[in-house]
Amino acid sequence: DAGVTQSPTHLIKTRGQHVTLRCSPISGHKSVSWYQQVLGQGPQFIFQYYEKEERGRGNFPDRFSARQFPNYSSELNVNALLLGDSALYLCASSLGILYTGELFFGEGSRLTVL
Amino acid sequence: QKEVEQDPGPLSVPEGAIVSLNCTYSNSAFQYFMWYRQYSRKGPELLMYTYSSGNKEDGRFTAQVDKSSKYISLFIRDSQPSDSATYLCAPQGAQKLVFGQGTRLTINP
């Protein structure tokens, strides 16, 4: 079975631009979460979506937004990119809204902002 | 103060050694405690998790939680070069995991 898939794997943007990152969860998983991992740090929670509704939001500015589609895939959008947005963006999926040890991560999208 | 504190290392030990990785946390509401392993330029991979206080063993790995002192540990026995990675502790909060900084571990052959 395919795991969590993310695209693109790498991308380079310049300050002020916009980026869209995509995620397909494991088949049967209805919840998708997004995390940001800056080099040398642990992942930080950005959003959780379950059944197409936002169920949790981390401490990130409004430039960050996301949505979940009827097929449970998800997009993360970041507007007005800053140098500090350079990071590995991780998508994770789970069966339900509570993880209880069943949160699975994709390989991530590595964003570089110049 | 961060919700989860983890010594970033790096930690370097010889093959076969017992490794102890630790985290402390501040939120007494945490009930599930995860350990993830992350290889360079890869996504985190769930190693094991523990519910509430106690021990859990899985092969060469043992996870331990002491809720009274808010202390989380992961022990690796008979460490192998393939165990070289960054280890992340991650207690579960409401709708999210709260990750430590990660400890970078190298096992030398």
Coordinates of N, CA and C in Angstrom, one line a residue:
Chain A
D1 N 0.8 -1.2 0.0 CA 0.0 0.0 0.0 C 0.9 1.2 0.0
A2 N 0.4 2.3 -0.7 CA 1.2 3.5 -0.7 C 1.1 4.2 0.6
G3 N 2.2 4.8 1.0 CA 2.1 5.6 2.2 C 1.6 7.0 1.9
V4 N 1.9 8.0 2.8 CA 1.6 9.4 2.5 C 2.5 9.9 1.4
T5 N 1.9 10.5 0.4 CA 2.7 11.0 -0.7 C 2.5 12.5 -0.7
Q6 N 3.7 13.2 -1.0 CA 3.7 14.7 -1.0 C 4.4 15.1 -2.3
S7 N 3.9 16.3 -2.8 CA 4.5 16.9 -4.0 C 4.4 18.4 -3.9
P8 N 5.4 19.1 -4.4 CA 6.7 18.6 -4.9 C 7.6 18.2 -3.8
T9 N 8.7 17.5 -4.1 CA 9.6 17.1 -3.1 C 10.6 18.2 -2.8
H10 N 10.9 19.0 -3.8 CA 11.8 20.2 -3.5 C 11.3 21.3 -4.4
L11 N 11.4 22.5 -3.8 CA 11.1 23.7 -4.6 C 11.8 24.9 -4.1
I12 N 12.1 25.9 -5.0 CA 12.7 27.1 -4.6 C 11.9 28.3 -5.1
K13 N 11.6 29.2 -4.1 CA 10.8 30.3 -4.4 C 11.6 31.6 -3.9
T14 N 11.1 32.7 -4.3 CA 11.7 34.0 -3.9 C 10.7 34.7 -2.9
R15 N 11.2 35.6 -2.1 CA 10.4 36.3 -1.1 C 9.2 36.9 -1.8
G16 N 8.1 36.9 -1.1 CA 6.9 37.5 -1.7 C 6.0 36.6 -2.5
Q17 N 6.6 35.5 -3.0 CA 5.9 34.6 -3.8 C 4.9 33.7 -3.0
H18 N 4.1 32.9 -3.7 CA 3.1 32.0 -3.1 C 3.5 30.6 -3.4
V19 N 3.2 29.7 -2.5 CA 3.5 28.3 -2.8 C 2.3 27.4 -2.4
T20 N 2.1 26.3 -3.1 CA 1.1 25.3 -2.8 C 1.7 24.0 -2.7
L21 N 1.5 23.3 -1.6 CA 2.1 22.0 -1.4 C 0.9 21.0 -1.3
R22 N 1.1 19.8 -1.8 CA 0.1 18.8 -1.9 C 0.4 17.5 -1.2
C23 N -0.7 16.9 -0.7 CA -0.5 15.7 0.1 C -1.7 14.7 -0.2
S24 N -1.3 13.5 -0.4 CA -2.3 12.4 -0.5 C -2.1 11.5 0.7
P25 N -3.2 11.3 1.5 CA -3.0 10.4 2.7 C -3.0 8.9 2.4
I26 N -2.7 8.1 3.3 CA -2.8 6.7 3.2 C -4.3 6.4 2.9
S27 N -4.5 5.4 2.1 CA -5.9 5.0 1.7 C -6.7 4.6 3.0
G28 N -7.9 5.2 3.1 CA -8.7 4.9 4.3 C -8.5 5.9 5.4
H29 N -7.5 6.7 5.4 CA -7.2 7.8 6.4 C -8.0 9.0 6.1
K30 N -8.7 9.5 7.1 CA -9.6 10.7 6.8 C -9.0 12.0 7.4
S31 N -7.9 11.9 8.2 CA -7.4 13.1 8.8 C -6.0 13.4 8.2
V32 N -5.7 14.6 7.9 CA -4.5 15.1 7.4 C -4.0 16.2 8.3
S33 N -2.7 16.2 8.6 CA -2.1 17.2 9.4 C -0.9 17.7 8.7
W34 N -0.5 19.0 8.9 CA 0.6 19.6 8.3 C 1.6 20.1 9.4
Y35 N 2.9 19.8 9.2 CA 3.9 20.3 10.2 C 5.0 21.0 9.4
Q36 N 5.6 21.9 10.1 CA 6.8 22.6 9.5 C 8.0 22.2 10.3
Q37 N 9.1 21.8 9.6 CA 10.3 21.4 10.3 C 11.5 22.3 9.8
V38 N 11.9 23.2 10.6 CA 13.1 24.0 10.3 C 14.3 23.2 10.6
L39 N 15.4 23.4 9.8 CA 16.6 22.6 10.0 C 17.1 22.6 11.4
G40 N 17.3 21.5 12.0 CA 17.8 21.3 13.3 C 16.8 21.4 14.4
Q41 N 15.5 21.5 14.0 CA 14.4 21.5 15.0 C 13.5 20.4 14.8
G42 N 12.6 20.2 15.8 CA 11.5 19.2 15.6 C 10.4 19.8 14.8
P43 N 9.5 19.0 14.2 CA 8.4 19.5 13.5 C 7.4 20.3 14.4
Q44 N 6.9 21.3 13.8 CA 5.9 22.2 14.5 C 4.5 22.1 13.8
F45 N 3.5 21.9 14.6 CA 2.2 21.7 14.1 C 1.6 23.0 13.4
I46 N 1.1 22.8 12.2 CA 0.5 23.9 11.5 C -1.1 23.8 11.5
F47 N -1.6 22.7 10.9 CA -3.0 22.4 10.8 C -3.3 21.0 10.9
Q48 N -4.6 20.7 11.4 CA -5.2 19.4 11.2 C -6.5 19.5 10.5
Y49 N -6.8 18.7 9.5 CA -8.1 18.6 8.9 C -8.6 17.2 9.0
Y50 N -9.9 17.2 9.3 CA -10.6 15.9 9.4 C -12.0 16.1 8.7
E51 N -12.3 15.2 7.8 CA -13.5 15.2 7.1 C -13.8 16.6 6.5
K52 N -12.7 17.2 5.9 CA -12.7 18.4 5.2 C -12.9 19.7 6.1
E53 N -12.9 19.5 7.4 CA -13.0 20.6 8.3 C -11.7 20.8 9.1
E54 N -11.4 22.1 9.3 CA -10.2 22.4 10.1 C -10.5 22.0 11.6
R55 N -9.7 21.2 12.2 CA -9.9 20.8 13.5 C -8.8 21.3 14.5
G56 N -7.8 21.8 13.9 CA -6.7 22.3 14.8 C -5.8 23.2 14.0
R57 N -5.3 24.3 14.7 CA -4.4 25.2 14.0 C -3.3 25.6 15.0
G58 N -2.1 25.6 14.5 CA -1.0 25.9 15.3 C -0.7 27.4 15.3
N59 N 0.4 27.8 15.9 CA 0.7 29.3 16.0 C 1.4 29.7 14.8
F60 N 0.7 29.8 13.7 CA 1.3 30.3 12.4 C 0.5 31.5 11.9
P61 N 1.1 32.4 11.2 CA 0.3 33.6 10.7 C -0.7 33.2 9.7
D62 N -1.6 34.1 9.4 CA -2.7 33.9 8.4 C -2.2 33.7 7.0
R63 N -0.9 33.9 6.7 CA -0.3 33.6 5.4 C -0.4 32.2 5.1
F64 N -0.5 31.4 6.1 CA -0.6 29.9 6.0 C -2.1 29.5 6.0
S65 N -2.5 28.7 5.0 CA -3.8 28.2 4.9 C -3.8 26.8 4.3
A66 N -4.9 26.1 4.5 CA -4.9 24.7 4.0 C -6.4 24.4 3.7
R67 N -6.5 23.3 3.0 CA -7.9 22.8 2.8 C -7.7 21.3 2.5
Q68 N -8.9 20.6 2.7 CA -8.9 19.1 2.5 C -10.1 18.9 1.5
F69 N -9.8 18.0 0.5 CA -10.7 17.8 -0.5 C -11.6 16.5 -0.2
P70 N -12.7 16.3 -1.0 CA -13.6 15.2 -0.7 C -12.8 13.8 -0.8
N71 N -11.7 13.7 -1.5 CA -11.0 12.5 -1.5 C -10.0 12.4 -0.4
Y72 N -10.0 13.3 0.5 CA -9.2 13.5 1.7 C -7.8 13.9 1.4
S73 N -7.4 14.2 0.2 CA -6.1 14.8 -0.1 C -6.2 16.3 0.4
S74 N -5.0 16.9 0.5 CA -5.0 18.2 1.1 C -3.9 19.1 0.4
E75 N -4.1 20.4 0.6 CA -3.2 21.4 0.1 C -2.8 22.3 1.2
L76 N -1.5 22.7 1.3 CA -1.1 23.7 2.2 C -0.6 24.9 1.3
N77 N -1.2 26.1 1.6 CA -0.8 27.3 0.8 C -0.1 28.3 1.8
V78 N 1.0 28.9 1.2 CA 1.7 29.9 2.0 C 1.8 31.1 1.1
N79 N 1.3 32.2 1.5 CA 1.4 33.5 0.7 C 2.5 34.4 1.2
A80 N 2.9 35.3 0.4 CA 3.9 36.3 0.8 C 5.1 35.7 1.5
L81 N 5.8 34.8 0.8 CA 6.8 34.0 1.4 C 7.9 34.9 2.0
L82 N 8.4 34.4 3.2 CA 9.5 35.1 3.9 C 10.7 34.1 3.9
L83 N 11.9 34.6 4.1 CA 13.1 33.8 4.2 C 12.9 32.7 5.3
G84 N 12.3 33.1 6.4 CA 12.1 32.2 7.5 C 11.1 31.0 7.2
D85 N 10.4 31.1 6.1 CA 9.5 30.0 5.7 C 10.3 28.8 5.1
S86 N 11.5 29.0 4.9 CA 12.4 27.9 4.4 C 12.4 26.7 5.4
A87 N 11.9 25.6 4.9 CA 11.8 24.5 5.9 C 11.3 23.2 5.1
L88 N 11.3 22.1 5.8 CA 10.7 20.9 5.3 C 9.2 20.9 5.8
Y89 N 8.3 20.8 4.9 CA 6.9 20.8 5.2 C 6.4 19.3 5.1
L90 N 5.9 18.8 6.3 CA 5.6 17.4 6.4 C 4.0 17.3 6.5
C91 N 3.5 16.4 5.7 CA 2.1 16.0 5.8 C 2.0 14.7 6.5
A92 N 1.0 14.5 7.4 CA 0.8 13.3 8.1 C -0.6 12.9 8.0
S93 N -0.9 11.6 8.0 CA -2.3 11.2 8.0 C -2.6 10.2 9.1
S94 N -3.8 10.1 9.5 CA -4.3 9.2 10.5 C -5.7 8.8 10.2
L95 N -6.1 7.7 10.8 CA -7.5 7.2 10.5 C -8.5 8.2 11.0
G96 N -8.3 8.6 12.2 CA -9.3 9.5 12.8 C -8.7 10.8 13.3
I97 N -9.4 11.4 14.2 CA -9.0 12.8 14.6 C -8.0 12.7 15.7
L98 N -8.0 11.6 16.5 CA -7.0 11.4 17.5 C -6.0 10.4 17.1
Y99 N -4.7 10.7 17.4 CA -3.6 10.0 16.8 C -3.4 8.6 17.4
T100 N -3.4 8.6 18.7 CA -3.2 7.4 19.5 C -2.1 6.5 18.8
G101 N -1.1 7.1 18.4 CA 0.0 6.3 17.8 C -0.1 5.9 16.4
E102 N -1.1 6.5 15.7 CA -1.3 6.1 14.3 C -1.1 7.2 13.3
L103 N -0.1 8.1 13.6 CA 0.1 9.2 12.7 C 1.3 8.9 11.9
F104 N 1.1 8.9 10.5 CA 2.1 8.5 9.6 C 2.5 9.7 8.7
F105 N 3.8 9.9 8.6 CA 4.3 11.1 7.9 C 4.8 10.7 6.5
G106 N 4.7 11.7 5.6 CA 5.3 11.6 4.3 C 6.7 12.0 4.3
E107 N 7.4 12.0 3.1 CA 8.8 12.4 3.0 C 9.0 13.9 3.1
G108 N 7.9 14.6 2.9 CA 8.1 16.1 3.0 C 8.3 16.8 1.7
S109 N 8.0 18.1 1.7 CA 8.3 19.0 0.6 C 9.3 20.0 1.2
R110 N 10.5 20.0 0.6 CA 11.6 20.9 1.1 C 11.5 22.2 0.3
L111 N 11.1 23.3 1.0 CA 11.0 24.6 0.5 C 12.2 25.5 0.8
T112 N 12.7 26.1 -0.2 CA 13.8 27.1 0.0 C 13.3 28.4 -0.5
V113 N 13.4 29.4 0.3 CA 13.0 30.8 -0.1 C 14.2 31.7 -0.1
L114 N 14.4 32.2 -1.3 CA 15.6 33.1 -1.5 C 15.2 34.6 -1.5
Chain B
Q1 N 9.6 28.8 28.2 CA 9.9 27.4 28.4 C 9.2 26.6 27.3
K2 N 9.9 25.8 26.6 CA 9.3 24.9 25.6 C 8.4 23.8 26.3
E3 N 7.4 23.4 25.6 CA 6.5 22.3 26.2 C 7.3 21.0 26.3
V4 N 8.2 20.8 25.3 CA 9.0 19.5 25.3 C 10.4 19.9 25.1
E5 N 11.3 19.4 26.0 CA 12.7 19.7 25.9 C 13.4 18.4 25.7
Q6 N 14.3 18.5 24.7 CA 15.1 17.3 24.3 C 16.5 17.7 24.0
D7 N 17.5 17.1 24.6 CA 18.9 17.4 24.3 C 19.2 17.1 22.9
P8 N 19.6 18.1 22.1 CA 19.9 17.8 20.7 C 21.1 17.0 20.3
G9 N 21.9 16.8 21.4 CA 23.2 16.0 21.1 C 24.2 16.9 20.3
P10 N 24.9 16.4 19.4 CA 24.9 15.1 18.9 C 25.5 14.0 19.9
L11 N 25.0 12.8 19.7 CA 25.4 11.7 20.6 C 26.1 10.7 19.7
S12 N 27.3 10.3 20.1 CA 28.0 9.3 19.3 C 28.5 8.2 20.2
V13 N 28.1 6.9 19.9 CA 28.5 5.8 20.7 C 29.0 4.6 19.8
P14 N 29.7 3.7 20.4 CA 30.2 2.5 19.6 C 29.1 1.5 19.4
E15 N 29.2 0.8 18.3 CA 28.2 -0.3 18.0 C 28.1 -1.3 19.2
G16 N 26.9 -1.7 19.5 CA 26.7 -2.6 20.6 C 26.4 -1.9 22.0
A17 N 26.6 -0.6 22.0 CA 26.3 0.1 23.3 C 24.8 0.3 23.6
I18 N 24.5 0.5 24.8 CA 23.1 0.8 25.2 C 23.0 2.4 25.1
V19 N 22.0 2.8 24.4 CA 21.7 4.2 24.2 C 20.5 4.7 25.0
S20 N 20.6 5.8 25.7 CA 19.5 6.4 26.4 C 19.2 7.7 25.9
L21 N 18.0 7.9 25.4 CA 17.5 9.2 24.9 C 16.4 9.7 25.8
N22 N 16.4 11.0 26.1 CA 15.5 11.5 27.1 C 14.8 12.8 26.7
C23 N 13.6 13.0 27.2 CA 12.9 14.3 27.1 C 12.2 14.6 28.4
T24 N 12.0 15.9 28.6 CA 11.1 16.3 29.7 C 10.0 17.2 29.0
Y25 N 8.9 17.2 29.7 CA 7.7 18.0 29.2 C 7.0 18.7 30.3
S26 N 6.2 19.7 30.0 CA 5.6 20.5 31.0 C 4.1 20.3 31.2
N27 N 3.4 19.8 30.1 CA 2.0 19.7 30.1 C 1.5 18.4 30.7
S28 N 0.9 18.4 31.9 CA 0.5 17.2 32.6 C -0.7 16.5 31.9
A29 N -1.3 17.2 30.9 CA -2.4 16.6 30.2 C -2.0 15.6 29.2
F30 N -0.8 15.5 28.8 CA -0.3 14.5 27.8 C -0.5 13.1 28.3
Q31 N -1.1 12.3 27.4 CA -1.4 10.9 27.8 C -0.7 9.9 26.9
Y32 N -0.5 10.2 25.6 CA 0.2 9.4 24.7 C 1.6 10.0 24.4
F33 N 2.6 9.1 24.3 CA 4.0 9.6 24.2 C 4.6 8.8 23.0
M34 N 5.0 9.4 22.0 CA 5.5 8.8 20.8 C 7.0 9.0 20.7
W35 N 7.6 8.1 20.0 CA 9.0 8.2 19.6 C 9.1 8.0 18.1
Y36 N 9.7 9.0 17.4 CA 9.9 8.9 16.0 C 11.3 8.9 15.7
R37 N 11.7 8.2 14.6 CA 13.0 8.1 14.1 C 13.0 8.8 12.7
Q38 N 14.0 9.7 12.5 CA 14.1 10.4 11.3 C 15.5 10.3 10.7
Y39 N 15.6 9.7 9.5 CA 16.8 9.6 8.8 C 17.0 10.9 8.0
S40 N 18.2 11.2 7.6 CA 18.5 12.5 7.0 C 17.7 12.6 5.7
R41 N 17.0 13.8 5.7 CA 16.2 14.2 4.5 C 15.0 13.2 4.2
K42 N 14.6 12.6 5.3 CA 13.4 11.8 5.2 C 12.3 12.3 6.2
G43 N 11.1 11.8 6.1 CA 10.1 12.1 7.0 C 10.2 11.3 8.3
P44 N 9.7 11.7 9.4 CA 9.7 10.9 10.7 C 9.0 9.6 10.5
E45 N 9.5 8.6 11.2 CA 8.9 7.2 11.1 C 8.6 6.8 12.5
L46 N 7.4 6.4 12.8 CA 7.0 6.1 14.1 C 7.7 4.8 14.6
L47 N 8.4 4.9 15.7 CA 9.1 3.8 16.3 C 8.2 3.0 17.2
M48 N 7.6 3.7 18.2 CA 6.8 3.1 19.2 C 6.1 4.2 20.0
Y49 N 5.0 3.8 20.7 CA 4.4 4.8 21.6 C 3.9 4.1 22.9
T50 N 3.7 4.9 23.9 CA 3.3 4.5 25.2 C 2.2 5.3 25.7
Y51 N 1.3 4.6 26.4 CA 0.1 5.3 26.9 C 0.4 5.5 28.4
S52 N 0.3 6.7 28.9 CA 0.4 7.0 30.3 C 1.8 6.6 30.9
S53 N 1.9 6.4 32.1 CA 3.2 6.0 32.7 C 3.4 4.5 32.5
G54 N 4.7 4.1 32.5 CA 5.1 2.7 32.4 C 6.1 2.5 31.3
N55 N 6.4 1.2 31.1 CA 7.4 0.8 30.1 C 6.7 0.0 28.9
K56 N 7.3 0.1 27.8 CA 6.9 -0.7 26.6 C 8.1 -1.1 25.9
E57 N 8.2 -2.4 25.5 CA 9.4 -3.0 24.9 C 9.0 -3.4 23.5
D58 N 9.9 -3.2 22.5 CA 9.7 -3.7 21.2 C 11.1 -4.0 20.6
G59 N 11.4 -5.3 20.7 CA 12.7 -5.7 20.2 C 13.8 -5.1 21.0
R60 N 14.7 -4.4 20.4 CA 15.8 -3.7 21.0 C 15.5 -2.4 21.7
F61 N 14.2 -2.0 21.5 CA 13.8 -0.6 21.9 C 12.9 -0.8 23.1
T62 N 13.1 0.1 24.1 CA 12.2 0.2 25.3 C 11.9 1.7 25.5
A63 N 10.6 2.0 25.6 CA 10.1 3.3 25.9 C 9.6 3.3 27.3
Q64 N 9.9 4.4 28.0 CA 9.6 4.6 29.4 C 9.0 5.9 29.6
V65 N 7.9 6.0 30.4 CA 7.3 7.3 30.7 C 7.1 7.4 32.2
D66 N 7.5 8.4 32.8 CA 7.3 8.7 34.3 C 6.5 10.0 34.3
K67 N 5.2 9.9 34.5 CA 4.3 11.1 34.4 C 4.5 11.9 35.7
S68 N 5.0 11.3 36.8 CA 5.1 12.1 38.0 C 6.3 13.1 37.9
S69 N 7.3 12.7 37.1 CA 8.4 13.7 36.9 C 8.4 14.3 35.5
K70 N 7.4 13.9 34.7 CA 7.3 14.4 33.4 C 8.5 14.1 32.6
Y71 N 8.9 12.8 32.6 CA 10.2 12.4 32.0 C 9.9 11.2 31.0
I72 N 10.4 11.4 29.8 CA 10.2 10.3 28.8 C 11.6 9.8 28.4
S73 N 11.7 8.5 28.2 CA 13.0 7.9 27.8 C 12.8 6.9 26.7
L74 N 13.8 6.7 25.9 CA 13.9 5.6 24.9 C 15.3 5.0 25.1
F75 N 15.3 3.7 25.3 CA 16.5 2.9 25.4 C 16.7 2.0 24.2
I76 N 17.9 2.0 23.7 CA 18.2 1.2 22.5 C 19.3 0.2 23.0
R77 N 19.0 -1.1 22.9 CA 20.0 -2.1 23.3 C 20.8 -2.6 22.1
D78 N 22.0 -3.0 22.3 CA 22.8 -3.6 21.2 C 22.7 -2.7 19.9
S79 N 23.0 -1.5 20.1 CA 22.8 -0.5 19.0 C 23.6 -0.9 17.8
Q80 N 23.0 -0.6 16.6 CA 23.6 -0.9 15.3 C 23.8 0.4 14.5
P81 N 24.8 0.3 13.6 CA 25.0 1.5 12.7 C 23.7 2.0 12.0
S82 N 22.8 1.1 11.7 CA 21.6 1.4 11.1 C 20.6 2.2 12.0
D83 N 21.0 2.3 13.3 CA 20.2 3.1 14.2 C 20.6 4.5 14.2
S84 N 21.6 4.9 13.4 CA 22.1 6.3 13.3 C 21.0 7.1 12.7
A85 N 20.5 8.1 13.4 CA 19.4 8.9 12.9 C 19.1 9.9 14.0
T86 N 18.1 10.8 13.7 CA 17.6 11.7 14.7 C 16.4 11.1 15.3
Y87 N 16.3 11.1 16.7 CA 15.2 10.6 17.4 C 14.4 11.7 18.0
L88 N 13.1 11.7 17.8 CA 12.2 12.7 18.2 C 11.2 12.2 19.2
C89 N 11.1 12.8 20.4 CA 10.0 12.4 21.3 C 8.9 13.4 20.9
A90 N 7.6 12.9 21.1 CA 6.5 13.6 20.7 C 5.3 13.2 21.6
P91 N 5.0 13.9 22.7 CA 3.8 13.7 23.4 C 2.6 14.2 22.5
Q92 N 1.5 13.6 22.8 CA 0.3 14.0 22.0 C -0.5 15.0 22.8
G93 N -0.8 16.1 22.2 CA -1.7 17.1 22.7 C -3.0 17.1 22.0
A94 N -3.8 18.1 22.1 CA -5.1 18.1 21.5 C -4.9 18.3 20.0
Q95 N -5.3 17.3 19.2 CA -5.2 17.3 17.7 C -3.8 17.5 17.2
K96 N -2.8 17.3 18.0 CA -1.4 17.5 17.5 C -0.4 16.8 18.3
L97 N 0.8 16.6 17.7 CA 1.9 16.1 18.4 C 2.8 17.3 18.7
V98 N 3.4 17.3 19.9 CA 4.3 18.4 20.3 C 5.7 17.7 20.3
F99 N 6.5 18.1 19.3 CA 7.8 17.4 19.2 C 8.9 18.1 20.0
G100 N 9.8 17.3 20.5 CA 11.1 17.8 21.0 C 12.0 18.2 19.8
Q101 N 13.1 18.8 20.1 CA 14.1 19.2 19.1 C 14.7 18.1 18.3
G102 N 14.7 16.9 18.9 CA 15.4 15.8 18.3 C 16.8 15.6 18.8
T103 N 17.2 14.3 19.0 CA 18.6 14.0 19.3 C 19.2 13.3 18.2
R104 N 20.3 13.9 17.7 CA 21.0 13.2 16.6 C 22.0 12.2 17.1
L105 N 21.8 10.9 16.7 CA 22.5 9.8 17.2 C 23.4 9.2 16.1
T106 N 24.6 8.9 16.4 CA 25.5 8.2 15.5 C 26.0 7.0 16.2
I107 N 25.9 5.8 15.6 CA 26.5 4.5 16.1 C 27.7 4.2 15.2
N108 N 28.8 4.2 15.9 CA 30.1 3.9 15.1 C 30.4 2.4 15.1
P109 N 30.7 1.9 13.9 CA 31.0 0.5 13.7 C 32.3 0.2 14.5

